[in-house]
Coordinates of C-alpha atoms in Angstrom, one line a residue:
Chain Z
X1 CA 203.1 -115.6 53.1
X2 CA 202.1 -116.1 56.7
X3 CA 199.2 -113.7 57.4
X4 CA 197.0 -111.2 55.7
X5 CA 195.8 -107.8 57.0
X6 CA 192.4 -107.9 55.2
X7 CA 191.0 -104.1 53.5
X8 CA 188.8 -102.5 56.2
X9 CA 187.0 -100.6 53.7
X10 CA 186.5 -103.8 51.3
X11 CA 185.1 -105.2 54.5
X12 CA 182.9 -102.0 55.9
X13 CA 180.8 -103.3 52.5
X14 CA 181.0 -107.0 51.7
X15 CA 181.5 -108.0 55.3
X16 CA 184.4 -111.0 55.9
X17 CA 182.1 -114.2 55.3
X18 CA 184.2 -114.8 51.8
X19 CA 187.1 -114.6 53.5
X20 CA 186.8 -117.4 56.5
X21 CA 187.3 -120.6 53.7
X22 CA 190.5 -119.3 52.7
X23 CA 191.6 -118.9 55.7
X24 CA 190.6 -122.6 56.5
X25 CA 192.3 -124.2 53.3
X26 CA 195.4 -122.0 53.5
X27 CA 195.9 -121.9 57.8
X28 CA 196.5 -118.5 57.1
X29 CA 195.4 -115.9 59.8
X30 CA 193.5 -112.7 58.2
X31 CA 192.7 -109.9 60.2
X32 CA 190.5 -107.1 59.1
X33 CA 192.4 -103.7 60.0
X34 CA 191.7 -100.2 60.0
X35 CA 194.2 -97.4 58.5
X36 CA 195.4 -95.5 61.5
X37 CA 198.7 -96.1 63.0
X38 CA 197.3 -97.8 66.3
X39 CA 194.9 -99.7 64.2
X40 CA 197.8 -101.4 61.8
X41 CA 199.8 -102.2 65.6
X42 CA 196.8 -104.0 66.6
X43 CA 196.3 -106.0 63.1
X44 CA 199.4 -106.8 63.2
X45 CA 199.6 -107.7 66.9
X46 CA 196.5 -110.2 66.6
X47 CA 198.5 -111.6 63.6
X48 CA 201.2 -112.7 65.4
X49 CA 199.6 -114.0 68.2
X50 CA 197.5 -116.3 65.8
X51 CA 200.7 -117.2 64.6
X52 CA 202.2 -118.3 67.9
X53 CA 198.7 -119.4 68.9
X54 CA 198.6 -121.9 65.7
X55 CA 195.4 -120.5 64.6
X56 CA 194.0 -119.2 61.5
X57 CA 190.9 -117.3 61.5
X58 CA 189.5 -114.0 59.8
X59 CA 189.6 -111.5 62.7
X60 CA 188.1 -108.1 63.1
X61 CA 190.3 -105.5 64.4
X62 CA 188.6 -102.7 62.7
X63 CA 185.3 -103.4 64.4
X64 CA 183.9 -100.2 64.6
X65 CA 183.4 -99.6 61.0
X66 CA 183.0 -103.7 59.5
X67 CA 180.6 -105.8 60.5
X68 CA 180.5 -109.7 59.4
X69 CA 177.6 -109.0 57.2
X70 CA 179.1 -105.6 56.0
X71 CA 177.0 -103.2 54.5
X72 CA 173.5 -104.9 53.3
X73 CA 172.4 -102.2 51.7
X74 CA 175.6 -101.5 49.7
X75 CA 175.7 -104.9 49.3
X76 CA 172.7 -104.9 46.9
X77 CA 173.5 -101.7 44.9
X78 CA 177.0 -103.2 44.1
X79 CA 174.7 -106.8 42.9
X80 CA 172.3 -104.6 40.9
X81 CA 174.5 -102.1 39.0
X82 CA 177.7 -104.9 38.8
X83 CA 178.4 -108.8 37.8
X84 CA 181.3 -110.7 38.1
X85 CA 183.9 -111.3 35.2
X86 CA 187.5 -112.4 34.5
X87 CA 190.2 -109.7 35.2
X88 CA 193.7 -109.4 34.9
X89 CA 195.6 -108.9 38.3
X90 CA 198.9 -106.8 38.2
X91 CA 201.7 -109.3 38.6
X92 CA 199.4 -112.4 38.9
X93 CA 197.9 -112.9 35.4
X94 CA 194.1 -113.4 34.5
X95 CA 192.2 -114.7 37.7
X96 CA 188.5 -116.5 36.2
X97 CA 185.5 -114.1 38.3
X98 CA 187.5 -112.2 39.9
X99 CA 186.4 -108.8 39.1
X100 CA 183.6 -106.9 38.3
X101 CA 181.9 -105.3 35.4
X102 CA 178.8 -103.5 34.4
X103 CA 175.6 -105.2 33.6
X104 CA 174.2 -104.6 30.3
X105 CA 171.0 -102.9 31.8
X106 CA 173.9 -100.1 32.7
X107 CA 176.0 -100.7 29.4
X108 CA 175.4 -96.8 28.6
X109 CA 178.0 -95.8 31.6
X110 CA 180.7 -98.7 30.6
X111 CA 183.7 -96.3 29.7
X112 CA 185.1 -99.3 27.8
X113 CA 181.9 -99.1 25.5
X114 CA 181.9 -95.3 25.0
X115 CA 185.4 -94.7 24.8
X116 CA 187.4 -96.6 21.9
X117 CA 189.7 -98.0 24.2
X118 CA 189.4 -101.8 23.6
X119 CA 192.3 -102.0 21.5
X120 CA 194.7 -100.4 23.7
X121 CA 196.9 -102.4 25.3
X122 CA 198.7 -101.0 28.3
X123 CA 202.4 -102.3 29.5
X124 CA 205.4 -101.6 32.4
X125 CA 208.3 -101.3 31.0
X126 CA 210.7 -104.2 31.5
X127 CA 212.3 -102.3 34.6
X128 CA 209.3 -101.9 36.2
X129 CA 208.4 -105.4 39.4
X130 CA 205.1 -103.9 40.7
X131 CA 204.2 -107.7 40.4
X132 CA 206.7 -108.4 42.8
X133 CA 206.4 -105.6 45.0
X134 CA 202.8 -106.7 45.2
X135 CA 203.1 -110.1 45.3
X136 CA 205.6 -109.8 49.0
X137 CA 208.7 -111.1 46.6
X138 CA 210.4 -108.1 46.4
X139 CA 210.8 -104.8 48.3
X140 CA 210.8 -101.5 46.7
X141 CA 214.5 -101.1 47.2
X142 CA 215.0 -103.8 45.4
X143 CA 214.2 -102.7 42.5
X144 CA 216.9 -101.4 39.8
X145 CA 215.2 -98.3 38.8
X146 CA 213.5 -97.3 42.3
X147 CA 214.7 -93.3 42.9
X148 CA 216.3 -92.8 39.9
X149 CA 213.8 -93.8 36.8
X150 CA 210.9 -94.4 39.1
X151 CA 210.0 -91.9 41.2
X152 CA 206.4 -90.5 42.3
X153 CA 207.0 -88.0 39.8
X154 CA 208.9 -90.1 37.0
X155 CA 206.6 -93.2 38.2
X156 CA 206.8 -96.8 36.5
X157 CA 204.6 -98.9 37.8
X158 CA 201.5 -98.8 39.8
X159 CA 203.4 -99.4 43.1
X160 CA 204.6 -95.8 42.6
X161 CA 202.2 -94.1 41.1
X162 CA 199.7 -94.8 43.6
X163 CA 200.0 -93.0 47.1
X164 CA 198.7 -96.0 48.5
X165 CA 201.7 -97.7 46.8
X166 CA 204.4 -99.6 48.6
X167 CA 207.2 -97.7 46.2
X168 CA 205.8 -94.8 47.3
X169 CA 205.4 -95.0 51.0
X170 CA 209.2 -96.5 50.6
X171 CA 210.0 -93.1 48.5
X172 CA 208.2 -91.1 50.7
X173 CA 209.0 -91.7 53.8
X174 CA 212.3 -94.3 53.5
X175 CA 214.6 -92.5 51.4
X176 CA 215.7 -89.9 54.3
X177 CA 216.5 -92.3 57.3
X178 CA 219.7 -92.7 56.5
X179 CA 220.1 -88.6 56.9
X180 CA 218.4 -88.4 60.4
X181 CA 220.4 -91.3 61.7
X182 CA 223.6 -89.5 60.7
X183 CA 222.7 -86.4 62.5
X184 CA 221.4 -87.2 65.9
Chain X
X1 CA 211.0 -89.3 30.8
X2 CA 210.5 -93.3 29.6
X3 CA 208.5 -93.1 26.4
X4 CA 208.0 -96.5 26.0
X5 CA 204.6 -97.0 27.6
X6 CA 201.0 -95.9 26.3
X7 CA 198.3 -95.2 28.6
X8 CA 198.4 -96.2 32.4
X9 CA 197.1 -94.9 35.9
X10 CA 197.1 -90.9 36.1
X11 CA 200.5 -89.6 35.7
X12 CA 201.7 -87.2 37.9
X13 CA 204.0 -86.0 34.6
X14 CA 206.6 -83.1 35.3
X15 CA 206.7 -82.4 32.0
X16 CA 202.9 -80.8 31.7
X17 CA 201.6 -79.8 28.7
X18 CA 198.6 -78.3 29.9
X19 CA 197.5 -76.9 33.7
X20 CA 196.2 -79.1 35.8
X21 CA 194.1 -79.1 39.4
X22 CA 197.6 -80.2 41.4
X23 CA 199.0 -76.6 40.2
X24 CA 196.5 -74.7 42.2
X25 CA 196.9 -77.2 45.3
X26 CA 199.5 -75.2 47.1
X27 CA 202.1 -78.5 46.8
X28 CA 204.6 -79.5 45.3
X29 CA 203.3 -78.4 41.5
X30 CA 202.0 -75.2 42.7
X31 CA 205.9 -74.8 43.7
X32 CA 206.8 -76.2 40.2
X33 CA 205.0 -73.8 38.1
X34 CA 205.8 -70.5 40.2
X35 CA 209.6 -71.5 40.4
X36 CA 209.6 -72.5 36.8
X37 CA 207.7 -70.0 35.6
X38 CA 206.3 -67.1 36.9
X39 CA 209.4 -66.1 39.3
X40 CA 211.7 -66.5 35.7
X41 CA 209.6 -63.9 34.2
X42 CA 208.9 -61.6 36.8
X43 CA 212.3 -62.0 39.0
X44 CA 212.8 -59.1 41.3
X45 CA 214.6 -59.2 45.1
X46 CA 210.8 -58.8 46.3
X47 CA 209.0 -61.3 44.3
X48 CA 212.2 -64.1 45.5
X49 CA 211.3 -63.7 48.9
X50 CA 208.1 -65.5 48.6
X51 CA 206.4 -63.8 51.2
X52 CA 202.6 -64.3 51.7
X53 CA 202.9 -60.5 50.8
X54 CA 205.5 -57.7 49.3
X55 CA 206.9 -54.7 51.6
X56 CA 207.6 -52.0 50.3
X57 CA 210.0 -49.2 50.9
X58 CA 207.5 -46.1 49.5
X59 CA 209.8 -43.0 51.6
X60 CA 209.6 -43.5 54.8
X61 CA 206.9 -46.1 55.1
X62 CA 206.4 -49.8 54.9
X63 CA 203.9 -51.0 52.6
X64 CA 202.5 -54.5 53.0
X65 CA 201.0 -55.0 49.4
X66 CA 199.1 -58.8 48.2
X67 CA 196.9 -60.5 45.9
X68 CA 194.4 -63.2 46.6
X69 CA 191.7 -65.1 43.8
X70 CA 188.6 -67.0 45.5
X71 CA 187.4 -69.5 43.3
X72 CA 185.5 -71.6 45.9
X73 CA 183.0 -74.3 45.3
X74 CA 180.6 -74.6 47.1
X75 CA 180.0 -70.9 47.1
X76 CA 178.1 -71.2 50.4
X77 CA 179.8 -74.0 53.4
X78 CA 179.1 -74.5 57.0
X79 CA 180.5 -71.6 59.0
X80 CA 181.2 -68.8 55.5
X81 CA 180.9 -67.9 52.0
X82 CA 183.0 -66.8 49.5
X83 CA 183.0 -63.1 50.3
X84 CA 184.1 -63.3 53.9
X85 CA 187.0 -65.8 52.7
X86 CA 187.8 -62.8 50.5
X87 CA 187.9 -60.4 52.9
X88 CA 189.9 -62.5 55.9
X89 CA 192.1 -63.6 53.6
X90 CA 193.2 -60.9 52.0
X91 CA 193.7 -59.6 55.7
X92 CA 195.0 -62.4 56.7
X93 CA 197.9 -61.9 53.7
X94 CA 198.4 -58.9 54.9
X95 CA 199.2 -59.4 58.6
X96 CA 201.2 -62.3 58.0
X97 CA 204.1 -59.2 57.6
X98 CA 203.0 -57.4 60.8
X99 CA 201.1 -54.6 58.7
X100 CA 198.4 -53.2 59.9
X101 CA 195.9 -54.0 56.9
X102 CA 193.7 -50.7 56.2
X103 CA 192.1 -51.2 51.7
X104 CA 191.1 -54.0 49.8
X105 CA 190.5 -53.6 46.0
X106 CA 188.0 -56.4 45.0
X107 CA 186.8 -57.3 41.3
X108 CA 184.1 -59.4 40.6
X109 CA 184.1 -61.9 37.4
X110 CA 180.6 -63.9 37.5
X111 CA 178.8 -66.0 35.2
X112 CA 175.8 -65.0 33.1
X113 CA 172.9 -66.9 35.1
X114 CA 174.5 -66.3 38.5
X115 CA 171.4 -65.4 40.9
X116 CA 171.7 -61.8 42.1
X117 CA 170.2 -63.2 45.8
X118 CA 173.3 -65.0 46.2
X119 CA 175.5 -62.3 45.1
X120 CA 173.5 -59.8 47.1
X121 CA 174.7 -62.6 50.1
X122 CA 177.9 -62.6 49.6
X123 CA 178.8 -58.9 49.1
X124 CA 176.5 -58.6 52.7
X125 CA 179.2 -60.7 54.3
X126 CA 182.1 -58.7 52.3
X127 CA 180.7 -55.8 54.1
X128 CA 180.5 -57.2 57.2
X129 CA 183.9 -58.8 57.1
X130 CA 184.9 -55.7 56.0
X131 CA 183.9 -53.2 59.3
X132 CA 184.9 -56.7 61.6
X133 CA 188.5 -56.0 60.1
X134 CA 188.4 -52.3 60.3
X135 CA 189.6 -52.1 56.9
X136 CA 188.0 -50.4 53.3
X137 CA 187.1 -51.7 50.0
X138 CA 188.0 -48.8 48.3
X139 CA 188.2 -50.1 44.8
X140 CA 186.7 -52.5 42.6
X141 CA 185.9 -54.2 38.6
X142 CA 183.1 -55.9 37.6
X143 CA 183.1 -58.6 34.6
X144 CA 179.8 -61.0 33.1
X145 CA 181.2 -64.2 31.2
X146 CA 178.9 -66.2 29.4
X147 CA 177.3 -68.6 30.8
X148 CA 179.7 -72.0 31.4
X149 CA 182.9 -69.9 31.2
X150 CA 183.0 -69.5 35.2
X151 CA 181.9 -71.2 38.3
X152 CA 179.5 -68.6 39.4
X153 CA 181.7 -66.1 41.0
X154 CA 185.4 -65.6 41.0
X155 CA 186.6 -62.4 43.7
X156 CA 190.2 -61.4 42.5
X157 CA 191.3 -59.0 45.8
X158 CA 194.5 -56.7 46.4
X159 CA 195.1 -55.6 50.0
X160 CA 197.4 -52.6 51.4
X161 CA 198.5 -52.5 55.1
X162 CA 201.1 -50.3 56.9
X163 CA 203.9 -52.4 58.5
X164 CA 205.0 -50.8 61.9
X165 CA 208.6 -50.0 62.6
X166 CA 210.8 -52.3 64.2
X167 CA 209.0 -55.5 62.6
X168 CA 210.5 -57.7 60.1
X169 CA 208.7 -60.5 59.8
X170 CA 210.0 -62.8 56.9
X171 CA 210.2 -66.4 55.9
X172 CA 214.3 -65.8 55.5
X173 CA 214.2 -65.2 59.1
X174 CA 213.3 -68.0 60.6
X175 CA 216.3 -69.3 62.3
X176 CA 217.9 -72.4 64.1
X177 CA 216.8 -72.3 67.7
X178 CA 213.2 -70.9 66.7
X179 CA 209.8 -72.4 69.0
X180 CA 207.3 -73.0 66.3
X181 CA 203.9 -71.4 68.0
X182 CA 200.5 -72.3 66.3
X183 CA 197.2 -70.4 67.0
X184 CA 194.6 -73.1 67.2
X185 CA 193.6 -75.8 65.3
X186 CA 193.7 -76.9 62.2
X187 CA 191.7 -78.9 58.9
X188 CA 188.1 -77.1 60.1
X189 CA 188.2 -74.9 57.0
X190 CA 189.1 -77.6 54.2
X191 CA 186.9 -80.4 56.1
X192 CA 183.9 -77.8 56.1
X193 CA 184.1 -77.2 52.3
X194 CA 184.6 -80.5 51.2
X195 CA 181.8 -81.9 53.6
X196 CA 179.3 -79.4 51.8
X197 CA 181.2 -80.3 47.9
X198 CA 180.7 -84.0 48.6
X199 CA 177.7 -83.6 50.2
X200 CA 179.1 -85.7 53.4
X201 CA 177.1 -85.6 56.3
X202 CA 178.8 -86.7 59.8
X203 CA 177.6 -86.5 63.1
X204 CA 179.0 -83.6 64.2
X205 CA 179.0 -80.1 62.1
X206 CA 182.5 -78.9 60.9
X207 CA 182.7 -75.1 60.4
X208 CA 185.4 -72.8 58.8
X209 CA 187.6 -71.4 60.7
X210 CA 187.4 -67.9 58.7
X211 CA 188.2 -64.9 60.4
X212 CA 190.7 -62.0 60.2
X213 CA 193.8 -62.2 62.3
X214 CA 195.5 -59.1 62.3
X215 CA 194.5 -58.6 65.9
X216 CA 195.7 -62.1 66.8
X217 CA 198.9 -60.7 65.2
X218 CA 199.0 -57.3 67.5
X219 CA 198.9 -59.0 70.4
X220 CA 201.8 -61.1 69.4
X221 CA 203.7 -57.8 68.7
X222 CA 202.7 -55.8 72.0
X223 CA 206.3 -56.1 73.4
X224 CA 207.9 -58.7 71.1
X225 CA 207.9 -57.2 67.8
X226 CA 211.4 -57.8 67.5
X227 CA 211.3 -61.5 68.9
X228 CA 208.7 -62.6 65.8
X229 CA 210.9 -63.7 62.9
X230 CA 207.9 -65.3 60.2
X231 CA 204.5 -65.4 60.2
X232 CA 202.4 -67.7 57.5
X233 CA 198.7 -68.3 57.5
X234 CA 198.2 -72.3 56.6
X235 CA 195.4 -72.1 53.8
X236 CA 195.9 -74.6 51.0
X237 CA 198.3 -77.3 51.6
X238 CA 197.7 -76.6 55.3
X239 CA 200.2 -76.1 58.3
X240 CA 202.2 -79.1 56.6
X241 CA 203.0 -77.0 53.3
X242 CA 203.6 -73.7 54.9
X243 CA 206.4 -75.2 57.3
X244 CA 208.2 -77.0 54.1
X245 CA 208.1 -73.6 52.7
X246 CA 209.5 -71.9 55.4
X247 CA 211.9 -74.8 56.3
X248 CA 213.4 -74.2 52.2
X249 CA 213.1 -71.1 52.0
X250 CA 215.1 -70.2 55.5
X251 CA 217.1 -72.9 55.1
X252 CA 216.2 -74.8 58.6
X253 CA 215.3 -78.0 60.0
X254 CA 212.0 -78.2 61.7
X255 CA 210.9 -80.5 63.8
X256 CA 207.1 -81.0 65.5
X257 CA 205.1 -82.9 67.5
X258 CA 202.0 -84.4 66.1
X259 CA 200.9 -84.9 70.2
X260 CA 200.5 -81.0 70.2
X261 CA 198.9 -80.1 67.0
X262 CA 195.0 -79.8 68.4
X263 CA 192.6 -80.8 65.4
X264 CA 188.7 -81.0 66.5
X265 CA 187.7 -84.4 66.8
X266 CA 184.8 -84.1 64.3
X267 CA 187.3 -82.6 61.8
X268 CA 189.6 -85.7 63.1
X269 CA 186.8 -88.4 62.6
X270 CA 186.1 -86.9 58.9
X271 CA 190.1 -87.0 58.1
X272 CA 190.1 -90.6 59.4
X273 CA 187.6 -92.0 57.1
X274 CA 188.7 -90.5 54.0
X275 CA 191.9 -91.1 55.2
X276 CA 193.5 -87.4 54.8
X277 CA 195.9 -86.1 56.8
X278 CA 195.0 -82.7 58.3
X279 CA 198.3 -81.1 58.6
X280 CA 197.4 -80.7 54.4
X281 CA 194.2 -79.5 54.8
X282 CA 193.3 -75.6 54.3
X283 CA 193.1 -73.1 57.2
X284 CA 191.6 -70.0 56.7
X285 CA 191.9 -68.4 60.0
X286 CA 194.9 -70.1 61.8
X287 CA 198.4 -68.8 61.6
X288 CA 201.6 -70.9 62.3
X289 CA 204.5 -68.2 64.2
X290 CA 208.6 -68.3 64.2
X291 CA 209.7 -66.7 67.6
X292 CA 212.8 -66.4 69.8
X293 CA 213.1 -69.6 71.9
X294 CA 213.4 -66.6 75.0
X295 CA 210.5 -64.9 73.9
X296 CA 208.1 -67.7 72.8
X297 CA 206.0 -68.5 76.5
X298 CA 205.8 -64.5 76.5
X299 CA 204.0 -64.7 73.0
X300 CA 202.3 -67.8 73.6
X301 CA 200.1 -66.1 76.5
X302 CA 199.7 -63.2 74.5
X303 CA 197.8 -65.2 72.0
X304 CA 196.3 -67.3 74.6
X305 CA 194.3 -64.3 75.7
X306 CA 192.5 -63.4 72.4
X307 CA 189.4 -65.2 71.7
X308 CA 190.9 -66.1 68.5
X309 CA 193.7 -67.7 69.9
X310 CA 192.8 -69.8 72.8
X311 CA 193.9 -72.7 71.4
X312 CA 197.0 -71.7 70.8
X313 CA 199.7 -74.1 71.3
X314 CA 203.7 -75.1 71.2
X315 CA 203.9 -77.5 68.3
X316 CA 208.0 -77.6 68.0
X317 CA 211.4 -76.0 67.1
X318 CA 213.4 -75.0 64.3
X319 CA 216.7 -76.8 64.1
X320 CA 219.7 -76.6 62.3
X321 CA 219.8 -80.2 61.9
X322 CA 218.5 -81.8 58.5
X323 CA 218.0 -78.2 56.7
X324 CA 214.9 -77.7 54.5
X325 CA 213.1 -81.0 56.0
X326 CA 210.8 -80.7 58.2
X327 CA 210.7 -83.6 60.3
X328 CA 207.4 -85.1 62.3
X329 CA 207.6 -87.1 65.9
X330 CA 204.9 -89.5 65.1
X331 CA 201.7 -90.2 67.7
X332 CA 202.6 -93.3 68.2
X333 CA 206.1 -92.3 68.8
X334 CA 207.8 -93.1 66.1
X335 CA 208.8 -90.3 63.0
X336 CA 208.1 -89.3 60.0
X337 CA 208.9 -86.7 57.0
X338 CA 206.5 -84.3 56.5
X339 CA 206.9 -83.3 52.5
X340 CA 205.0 -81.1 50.1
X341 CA 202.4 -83.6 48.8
X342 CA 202.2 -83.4 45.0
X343 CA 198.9 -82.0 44.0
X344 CA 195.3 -82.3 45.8
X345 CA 195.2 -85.2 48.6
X346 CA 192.6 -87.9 47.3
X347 CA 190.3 -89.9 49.4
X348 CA 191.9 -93.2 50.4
X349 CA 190.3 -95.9 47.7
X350 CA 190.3 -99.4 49.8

C-alpha cells in the first residue's frame, strides 16, 4: 500500500488532524479527494508526485468542501449523540475503538436494543473475498464467483452490493470493454 | 439464488416477494416487473411496443391514447404542484407520438384529513395547465380513503390526442445513423422535488421544468414529420433510462456526449454533493428526439426558436455498433456505459 485517497465527506466533518500521525509513522502520502472525475485525477496526481517527491503528508485536494478542522459544529453533535466502541471491519477482524455507538442517554433509538437482533450472526459465503477486494489484495476479477454468482442483482458480498462497491463499479462499468474494443 | 446466508446489507433480490420502491423507479425493476408481469398478462401487438402511449387505428383516424398516476411528495415544490405535473404530463404522453393531445380524464383518490385549501390549489393549477395546453378535462372520479391509507392526494389521468397523418413516431424506429436531439436541460425537475422532500437548501433555487410540450413537438413536425423517428419525454429514470429503452427496444447502439448535455449549474452543484448523476434524474418538461442525420440541423432550429426549446442541443448518434447499449464519451474524455440503474439512485454515503 503506497498511498491513500482519504473520504472527502469523512473529512468535510472531522477535518484531517487524525490523519497526519499515520501518515508520519507509515511514510504514506494521504490526500483528501473529492468524488468528481477531475477531482480523483488530481488526488491521484498529488499522490504520485509525493511519491516521487519522497514525502508523506495528509493533503487536501478537495479544499472547497474540507477544512483541517472539518465541521465544528457537526463535530459536537456526532460527540454528544455517539461514543466510541470496538467494531468488526469487513476483511480485517475486530479493530479496539474503532467505531461508534450510541450513548445510553440515546439508548431508546439503538436499533440493536429495540430490535432482537443481538443473536443474529451475519456471514459471506465462502466464495465471497470482499475482505480482499477491500483490503487492495485482490481485484474483483479475481474473484471465482464475480458475474456469474455475484452479480449486483445476485450480490455476495458487500463489495457488490454496494454501488459504491469496487465489484460493482468493476460489473458496471468493466464487463463491456472487451465489446467496444472489438468494434471500433 | 445462494441460500446459505441470513441477514446482510439490502438486497437488491430478483426474486421479490413483495413490491418494493425500485419497481416504481423507472429502472431496471420497473422493467422487471412490466416484462415479467404485466406485458404476460395483457400481451397485445400495442401493449409490446412500449410506447409512452397506444395509437390506435379507430376508422380512419389515429388515436394517441395514455395513462399517467401522480403520487408526488412533496405535494407542493419549487416551480409546480401535483396538478400541473398531471396535466403536462399526461400531454406530454401524449405528444411524445405526434398527436395533437385534445381530453384528459382525471380521478382523484385523497385521504380523509387532506385540507380542501390545498386541494382547491392544485385543481386551480389543473385548470390553468389545462387552457395553457388547449386541451379538456372532460371526465373524472372521485375517492376518500381513510385516513393513513394515501399520501394526501393520488391524480390517476387518461389522455386522448389525434395523431396527424404522415407521422409515425415509435421507439422501433429509431435507426442506425439517427442524430440524437435533446430539448434543454436536464435533472431541474427531480433536483427541485427532492430539495423540497429533504428539505435541502442551496444557494441557488432549482425549479421544475413542468410544462406541456406538444407545441415544442409541432414545431419539430412543421416540414419534417416524416424525418422524426421517436420521441420520449425523460421523467423518471431521466434522459439516461429513456435512451436504454429506446436503444433495446430499437435494437441500436447509442452513443453521447456528456460535453453537450446542458444541466444548470445549481441543479449540477446539488447532483455533485449528493453525488447523483443527472442523466437519472426526472424531467418533466424535456423531451429527447430520434431524427434523420439529413434532417436533424433543420429540426434543431426549429426547436431552437420556441421558448421552450432554446436550449436545445445535439447530444449524439444512434449507431449500429454495440446494439442495445448506449455508450457515454466521458467529460474528461474517457467512456463509459450508461445502464438502467436498478431502483432509486441513493445519496453517496462517504
Amino acid at each position: 500500500m503506497q498511498g491513500f485517497l482519504g473520504p472527502g465527506h469523512v473529512c468535510a466533518i472531522m477535518g484531517w488532524r487524525e490523519y497526519e500521525p499515520l501518515a508520519a509513522a507509515y511514510h504514506v502520502p494521504i490526500v483528501i479527494t473529492g468524488f468528481e472525475p477531475v477531482d480523483l485525477l488530481e488526488g491521484i496526481l498529488l499522490t504520485i508526485r509525493q511519491l516521487e517527491q519522497g514525502r508523506a503528508e495528509v493533503e487536501n485536494q478537495y479544499a472547497r468542501c474540507v477544512s483541517i478542522e472539518g465541521n465544528l459544529t457537526a463535530r459536537k453533535m456526532v460527540e454528544q449523540v455517539f461514543e466510541v466502541a470496538d467494531r468488526s471491519w469487513r476483511g480485517i477482524g475486530v479493530i479496539p475503538m474503532s467505531g461508534y455507538k450510541l450513548t445510553e442517554a440515546y439508548s431508546d433509538y439503538d436499533a440493536e436494543r429495540i430490535f432482537e437482533v443481538a443473536n443474529i450472526r451475519t456471514r459471506e459465503p465462502e466464495i465471497c473475498i470482499s475482505g480482499q477486494v477491500l483490503k487492495g489484495l485482490k481485484k474483483p476479477n479475481q474473484c471465482p464467483g464475480f458475474g456469474n454468482q455475484c452479480t449486483p442483482q445476485t450480490p455476495l458480498g458487500a463489495t457488490m452490493v454496494s454501488a459504491e462497491g469496487a465489484c460493482a463499479a468493476y460489473y458496471n462499468y468493466g464487463r463491456h470493454m472487451v465489446t467496444i474494443e472489438a468494434t471500433t | 439464488m445462494p441460500q446459505n446466508f441470513a441477514l446482510s446489507c439490502p438486497l437488491p433480490l430478483t426474486q421479490h416477494k413483495a413490491v418494493v420502491m425500485g419497481h416504481g423507479s423507472g429502472g431496471r425493476l420497473t422493467a422487471q416487473l412490466i416484462n415479467d408481469l404485466f406485458m404476460p398478462a395483457f400481451d397485445n401487438t400495442i401493449l409490446n411496443r412500449l410506447d409512452d402511449q397506444a395509437v390506435l387505428d379507430v376508422g380512419s383516424a389515429r388515436i394517441a391514447f395514455t395513462t399517467d398516476s401522480f403520487v408526488v411528495t412533496p405535494l407542493f415544490f419549487p416551480g409546480g404542484n401535483i396538478g400541473e405535473l398531471a396535466v403536462n404530463g399526461t400531454v406530454n404522453d401524449l405528444a411524445m407520438s405526434g398527436a395533437r393531445p385534445l381530453w384528459l380524464s382525471c380521478a382523484f383518490i385523497m385521504e380523509e384529513g387532506f385540507a380542501i385549501d390545498e386541494l382547491s390549489q392544485v385543481v386551480s393549477s389543473m385548470a390553468a395547465a389545462a387552457k395553457a395546453a388547449g386541451v379538456s378535462i372532460v371526465t373524472g372520479d372521485t375517492k376518500v380513503v381513510n385516513r393513513r391509507s394515501a399520501d394526501k392526494l393520488f391524480i390517476t389521468t387518461t389522455g386522448i390526442g389525434l395523431v396527424p397523418d404522415g407521422v409515425a413516431i415509435s421507439a422501433s424506429n429509431a435507426k442506425p445513423g439517427d442524430v440524437v436531439i435533446l430539448s434543454g436541460t436536464i435533472g431541474d425537475h427531480g433536483m427541485a422535488v427532492l430539495s423540497k422532500r429533504e428539505g435541502l437548501e442551496f444557494e441557488g433555487e432549482i425549479l421544475s421544468d413542468t410544462q406541456p410540450l406538444h407545441t415544442l413537438v409541432a414545431a419539430m413536425l412543421g416540414e419534417n414529420a416524416g424525418a422524426i423517428h421517436t420521441l420520449r419525454d425523460p421523467t423518471r429514470g431521466g434522459l439516461g433510462a429513456s435512451l436504454c429503452e429506446i436503444a433495446g427496444t430499437a435494437n441500436i447502439g447509442v452513443e453521447i456526449d456528456a460535453r453537450s448535455i446542458p444541466v444548470r449549474s445549481e441543479v449540477k452543484g446539488a447532483c455533485e454533493l449528493l453525488g447523483i448523476d443527472p442523466i437519472f434524474v426526472a424531467n418533466e418538461g424535456k423531451l429527447v428526439a430520434f431524427v434523420e442525420a439529413g434532417s436533424a440541423d433543420r429540426i434543431l432550429e426549429a426547436l431552437k426558436a420556441t421558448p421552450q426549446g432554446r436550449d436545445a442541443v445535439i447530444i449524439g448518434h444512434a449507431t449500429e455498433n454495440h446494439p442495445g447499449m448506449v455508450v457515454m464519451k466521458t467529460e474528461i474524455g474517457g467512456t463509459r456505459i450508461v445502464d438502467l440503474p436498478f431502483s432509486e439512485q441513493l445519496p453517496r454515503i462517504c
